[in-house]
Short mmCIF file of N, CA and C in Angstrom, two decimals:
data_model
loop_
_atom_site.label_atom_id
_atom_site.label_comp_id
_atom_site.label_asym_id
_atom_site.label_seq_id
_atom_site.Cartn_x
_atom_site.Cartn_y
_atom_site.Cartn_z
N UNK A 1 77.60 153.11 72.21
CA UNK A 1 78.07 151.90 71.59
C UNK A 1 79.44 151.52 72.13
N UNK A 2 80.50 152.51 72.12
CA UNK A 2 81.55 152.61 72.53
C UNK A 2 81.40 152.13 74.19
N UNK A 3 80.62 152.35 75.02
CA UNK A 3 80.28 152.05 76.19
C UNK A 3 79.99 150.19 76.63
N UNK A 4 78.65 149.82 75.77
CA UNK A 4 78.91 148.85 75.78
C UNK A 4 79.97 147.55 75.14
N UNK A 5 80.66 148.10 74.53
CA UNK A 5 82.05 146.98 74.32
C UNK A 5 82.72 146.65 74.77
N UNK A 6 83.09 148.40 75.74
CA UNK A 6 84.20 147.86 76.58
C UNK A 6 83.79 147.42 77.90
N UNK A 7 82.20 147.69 77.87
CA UNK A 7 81.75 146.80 79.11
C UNK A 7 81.75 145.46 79.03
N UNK A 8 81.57 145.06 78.02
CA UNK A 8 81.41 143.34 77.09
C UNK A 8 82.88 143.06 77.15
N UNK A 9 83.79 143.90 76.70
CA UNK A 9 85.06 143.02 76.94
C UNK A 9 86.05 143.13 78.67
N UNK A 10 85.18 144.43 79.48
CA UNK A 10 85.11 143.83 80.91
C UNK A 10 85.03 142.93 81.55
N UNK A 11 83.58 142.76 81.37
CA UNK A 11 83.22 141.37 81.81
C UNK A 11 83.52 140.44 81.22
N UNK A 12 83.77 140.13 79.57
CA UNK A 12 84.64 138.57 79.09
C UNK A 12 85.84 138.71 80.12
N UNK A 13 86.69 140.05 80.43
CA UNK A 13 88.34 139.25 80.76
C UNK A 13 87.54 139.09 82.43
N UNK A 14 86.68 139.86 83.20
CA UNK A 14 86.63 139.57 84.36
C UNK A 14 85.87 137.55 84.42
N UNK A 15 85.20 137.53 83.86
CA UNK A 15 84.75 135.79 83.41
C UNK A 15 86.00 135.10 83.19
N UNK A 16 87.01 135.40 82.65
CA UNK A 16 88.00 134.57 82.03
C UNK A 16 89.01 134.42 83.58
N UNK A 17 89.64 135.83 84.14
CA UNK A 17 90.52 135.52 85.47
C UNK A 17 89.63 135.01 86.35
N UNK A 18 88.13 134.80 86.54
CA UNK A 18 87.70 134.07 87.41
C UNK A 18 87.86 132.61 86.95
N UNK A 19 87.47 132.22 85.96
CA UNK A 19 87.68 130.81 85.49
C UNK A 19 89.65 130.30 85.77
N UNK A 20 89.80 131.19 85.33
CA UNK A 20 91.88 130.56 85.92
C UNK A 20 92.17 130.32 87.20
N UNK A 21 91.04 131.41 88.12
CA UNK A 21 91.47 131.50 89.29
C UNK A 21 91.04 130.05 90.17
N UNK A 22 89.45 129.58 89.75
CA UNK A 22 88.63 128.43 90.35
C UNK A 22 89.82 127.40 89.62
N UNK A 23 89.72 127.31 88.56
CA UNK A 23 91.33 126.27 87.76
C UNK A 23 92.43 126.30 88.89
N UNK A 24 92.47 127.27 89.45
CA UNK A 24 94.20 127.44 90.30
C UNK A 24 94.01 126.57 91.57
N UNK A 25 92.74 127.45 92.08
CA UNK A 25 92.20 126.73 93.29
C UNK A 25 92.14 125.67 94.06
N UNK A 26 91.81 124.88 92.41
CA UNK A 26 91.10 123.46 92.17
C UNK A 26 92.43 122.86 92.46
N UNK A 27 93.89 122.97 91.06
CA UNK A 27 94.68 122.37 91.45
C UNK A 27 96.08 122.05 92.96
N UNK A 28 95.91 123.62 93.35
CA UNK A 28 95.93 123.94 94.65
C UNK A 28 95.10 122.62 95.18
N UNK A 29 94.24 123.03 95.92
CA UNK A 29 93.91 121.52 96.60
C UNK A 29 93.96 120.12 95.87
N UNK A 30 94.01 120.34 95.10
CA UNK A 30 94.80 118.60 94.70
C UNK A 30 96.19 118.29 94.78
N UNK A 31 97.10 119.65 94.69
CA UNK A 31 98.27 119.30 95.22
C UNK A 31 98.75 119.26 96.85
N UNK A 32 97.92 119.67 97.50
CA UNK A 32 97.71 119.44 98.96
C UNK A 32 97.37 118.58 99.41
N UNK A 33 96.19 117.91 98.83
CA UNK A 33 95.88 116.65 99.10
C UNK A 33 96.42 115.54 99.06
N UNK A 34 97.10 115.53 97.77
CA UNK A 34 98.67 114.64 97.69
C UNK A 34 99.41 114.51 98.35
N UNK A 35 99.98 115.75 98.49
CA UNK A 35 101.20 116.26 99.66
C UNK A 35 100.90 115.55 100.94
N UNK A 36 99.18 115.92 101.22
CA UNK A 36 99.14 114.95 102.92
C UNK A 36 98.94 113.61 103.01
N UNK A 37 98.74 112.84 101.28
CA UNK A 37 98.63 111.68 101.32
C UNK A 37 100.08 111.29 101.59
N UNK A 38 100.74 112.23 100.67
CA UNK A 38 102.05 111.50 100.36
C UNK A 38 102.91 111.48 101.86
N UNK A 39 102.70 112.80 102.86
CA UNK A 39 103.17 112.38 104.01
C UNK A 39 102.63 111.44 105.24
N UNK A 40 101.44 111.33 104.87
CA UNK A 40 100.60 109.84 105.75
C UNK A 40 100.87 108.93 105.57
N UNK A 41 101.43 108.23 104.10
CA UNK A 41 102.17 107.20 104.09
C UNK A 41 103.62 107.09 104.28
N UNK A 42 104.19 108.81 104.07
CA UNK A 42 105.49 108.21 104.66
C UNK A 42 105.55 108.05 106.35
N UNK A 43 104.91 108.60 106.93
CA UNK A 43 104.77 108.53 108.30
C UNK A 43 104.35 106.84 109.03
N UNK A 44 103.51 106.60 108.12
CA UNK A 44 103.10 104.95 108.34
C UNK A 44 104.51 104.26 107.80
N UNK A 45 105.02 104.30 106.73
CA UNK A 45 106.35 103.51 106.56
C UNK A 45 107.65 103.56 107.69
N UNK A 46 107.34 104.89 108.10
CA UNK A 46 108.58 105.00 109.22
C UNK A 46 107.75 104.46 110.29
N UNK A 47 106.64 104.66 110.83
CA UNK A 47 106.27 103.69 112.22
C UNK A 47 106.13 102.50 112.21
N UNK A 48 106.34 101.77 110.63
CA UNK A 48 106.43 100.41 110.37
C UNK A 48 108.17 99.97 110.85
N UNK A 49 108.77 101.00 110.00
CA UNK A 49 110.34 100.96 110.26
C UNK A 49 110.93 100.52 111.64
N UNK A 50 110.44 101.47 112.34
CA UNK A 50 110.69 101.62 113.78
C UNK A 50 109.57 100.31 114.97
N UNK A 51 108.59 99.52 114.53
CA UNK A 51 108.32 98.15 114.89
C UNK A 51 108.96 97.59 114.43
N UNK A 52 109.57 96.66 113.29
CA UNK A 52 110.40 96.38 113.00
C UNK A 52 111.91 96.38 113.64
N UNK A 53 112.14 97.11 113.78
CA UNK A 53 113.53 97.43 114.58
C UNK A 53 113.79 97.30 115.97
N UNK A 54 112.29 97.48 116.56
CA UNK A 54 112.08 96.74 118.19
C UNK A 54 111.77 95.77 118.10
N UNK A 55 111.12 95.03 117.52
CA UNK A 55 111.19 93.63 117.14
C UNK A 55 112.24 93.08 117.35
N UNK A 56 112.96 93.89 115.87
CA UNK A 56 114.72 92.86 115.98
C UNK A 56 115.40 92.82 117.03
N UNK A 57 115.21 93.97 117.89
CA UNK A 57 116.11 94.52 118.65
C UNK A 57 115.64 93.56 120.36
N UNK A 58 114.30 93.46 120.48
CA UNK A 58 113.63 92.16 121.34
C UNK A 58 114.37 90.82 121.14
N UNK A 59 114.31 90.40 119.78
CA UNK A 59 114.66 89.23 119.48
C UNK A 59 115.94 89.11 120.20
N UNK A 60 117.19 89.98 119.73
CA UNK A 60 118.62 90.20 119.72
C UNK A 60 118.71 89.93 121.53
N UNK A 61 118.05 90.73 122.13
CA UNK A 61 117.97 90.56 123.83
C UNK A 61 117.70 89.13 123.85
N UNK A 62 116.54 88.64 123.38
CA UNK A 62 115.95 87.27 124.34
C UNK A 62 117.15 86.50 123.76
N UNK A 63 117.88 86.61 122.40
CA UNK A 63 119.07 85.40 122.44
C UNK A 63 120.20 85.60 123.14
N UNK A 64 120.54 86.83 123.65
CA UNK A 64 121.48 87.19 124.60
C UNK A 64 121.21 86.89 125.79
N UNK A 65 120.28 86.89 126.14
CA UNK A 65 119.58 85.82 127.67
C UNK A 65 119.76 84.43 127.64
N UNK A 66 119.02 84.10 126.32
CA UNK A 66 119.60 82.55 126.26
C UNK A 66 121.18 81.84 126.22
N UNK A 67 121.83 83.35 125.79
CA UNK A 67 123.31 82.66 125.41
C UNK A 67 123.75 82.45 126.48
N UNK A 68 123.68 83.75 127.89
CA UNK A 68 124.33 83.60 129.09
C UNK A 68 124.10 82.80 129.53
N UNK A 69 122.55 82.17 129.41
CA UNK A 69 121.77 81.22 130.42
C UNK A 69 122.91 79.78 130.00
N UNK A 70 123.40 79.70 128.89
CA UNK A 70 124.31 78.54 128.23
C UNK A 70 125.33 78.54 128.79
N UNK A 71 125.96 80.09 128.73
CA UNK A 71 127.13 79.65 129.42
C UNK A 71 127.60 79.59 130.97
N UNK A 72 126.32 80.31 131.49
CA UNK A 72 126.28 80.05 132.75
C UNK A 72 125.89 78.44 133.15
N UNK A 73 125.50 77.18 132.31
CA UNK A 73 125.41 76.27 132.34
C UNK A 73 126.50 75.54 132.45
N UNK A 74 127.43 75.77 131.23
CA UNK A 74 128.31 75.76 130.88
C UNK A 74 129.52 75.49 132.00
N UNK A 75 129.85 76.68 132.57
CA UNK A 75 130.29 77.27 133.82
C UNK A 75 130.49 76.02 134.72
N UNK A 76 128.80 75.93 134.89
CA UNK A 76 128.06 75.09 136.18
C UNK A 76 129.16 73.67 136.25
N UNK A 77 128.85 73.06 134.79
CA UNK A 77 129.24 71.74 134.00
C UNK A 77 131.02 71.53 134.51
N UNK A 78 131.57 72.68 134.19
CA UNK A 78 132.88 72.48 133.91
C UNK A 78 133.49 72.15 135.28
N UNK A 79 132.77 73.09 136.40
CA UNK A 79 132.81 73.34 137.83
C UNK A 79 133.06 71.99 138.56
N UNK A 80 131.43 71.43 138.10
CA UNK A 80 131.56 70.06 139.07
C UNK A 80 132.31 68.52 138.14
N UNK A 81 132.66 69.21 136.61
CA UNK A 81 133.64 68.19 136.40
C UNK A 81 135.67 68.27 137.00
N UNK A 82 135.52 69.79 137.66
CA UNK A 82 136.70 69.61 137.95
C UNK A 82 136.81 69.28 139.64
N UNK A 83 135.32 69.54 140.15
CA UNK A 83 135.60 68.70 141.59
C UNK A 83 135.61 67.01 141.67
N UNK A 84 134.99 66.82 140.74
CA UNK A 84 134.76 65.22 140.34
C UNK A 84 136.52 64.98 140.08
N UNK A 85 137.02 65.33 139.11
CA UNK A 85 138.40 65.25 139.04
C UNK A 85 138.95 65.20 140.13
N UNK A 86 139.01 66.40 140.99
CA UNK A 86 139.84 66.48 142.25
C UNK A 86 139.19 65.79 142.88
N UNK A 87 138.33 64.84 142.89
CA UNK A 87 137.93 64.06 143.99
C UNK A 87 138.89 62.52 143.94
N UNK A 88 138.70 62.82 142.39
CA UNK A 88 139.42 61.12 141.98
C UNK A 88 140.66 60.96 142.41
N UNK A 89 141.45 62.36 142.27
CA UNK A 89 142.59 62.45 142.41
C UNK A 89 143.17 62.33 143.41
N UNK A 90 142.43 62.39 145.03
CA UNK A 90 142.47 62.35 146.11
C UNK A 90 141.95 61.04 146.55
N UNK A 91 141.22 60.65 145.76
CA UNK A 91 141.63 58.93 146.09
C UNK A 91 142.29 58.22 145.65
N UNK A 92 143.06 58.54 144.72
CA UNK A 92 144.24 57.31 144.53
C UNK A 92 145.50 58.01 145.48
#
């Protein structure tokens, strides 16, 4: 009698640490799963970050092209208004 009880309460606690353990398991991979969600989107937010920032950083160039292209206009303008000047000036 004594035999089977403590075989009965064997097997209840061995039933019971298996049930905690599949419980552990379980939440174990759900906190992993998170974890790689949660770093797949931060990884997508930073490769968003970083388009973004070549973008701006494209933009920032092509108006720095345009600016020189101005003042190299600019330049051009001032150039042949001061030979025009010295031209006048040499005819009177």
């Amino acid at each position: 009698m004594k035999k089977s009880i403590t075989l009965s309460l064997v097997l209840a606690a061995s039933m019971a640490v298996a049930a905690c353990s599949q419980k552990a398991a379980e939440e174990t991979t759900n906190a992993a799963d998170t974890m790689a969600a949660d770093a797949a989107a931060g990884a997508e937010n930073a490769a968003d970050a970083a388009m973004g920032a070549a973008n701006d950083a494209a933009a920032a160039a092509g108006n720095a092209v345009e600016a020189a292209g101005n003042a190299a206009d600019a330049a051009g303008n001032a150039a042949t208004s001061a030979v025009d000047a010295a031209a006048d000036a040499a005819k009177k």
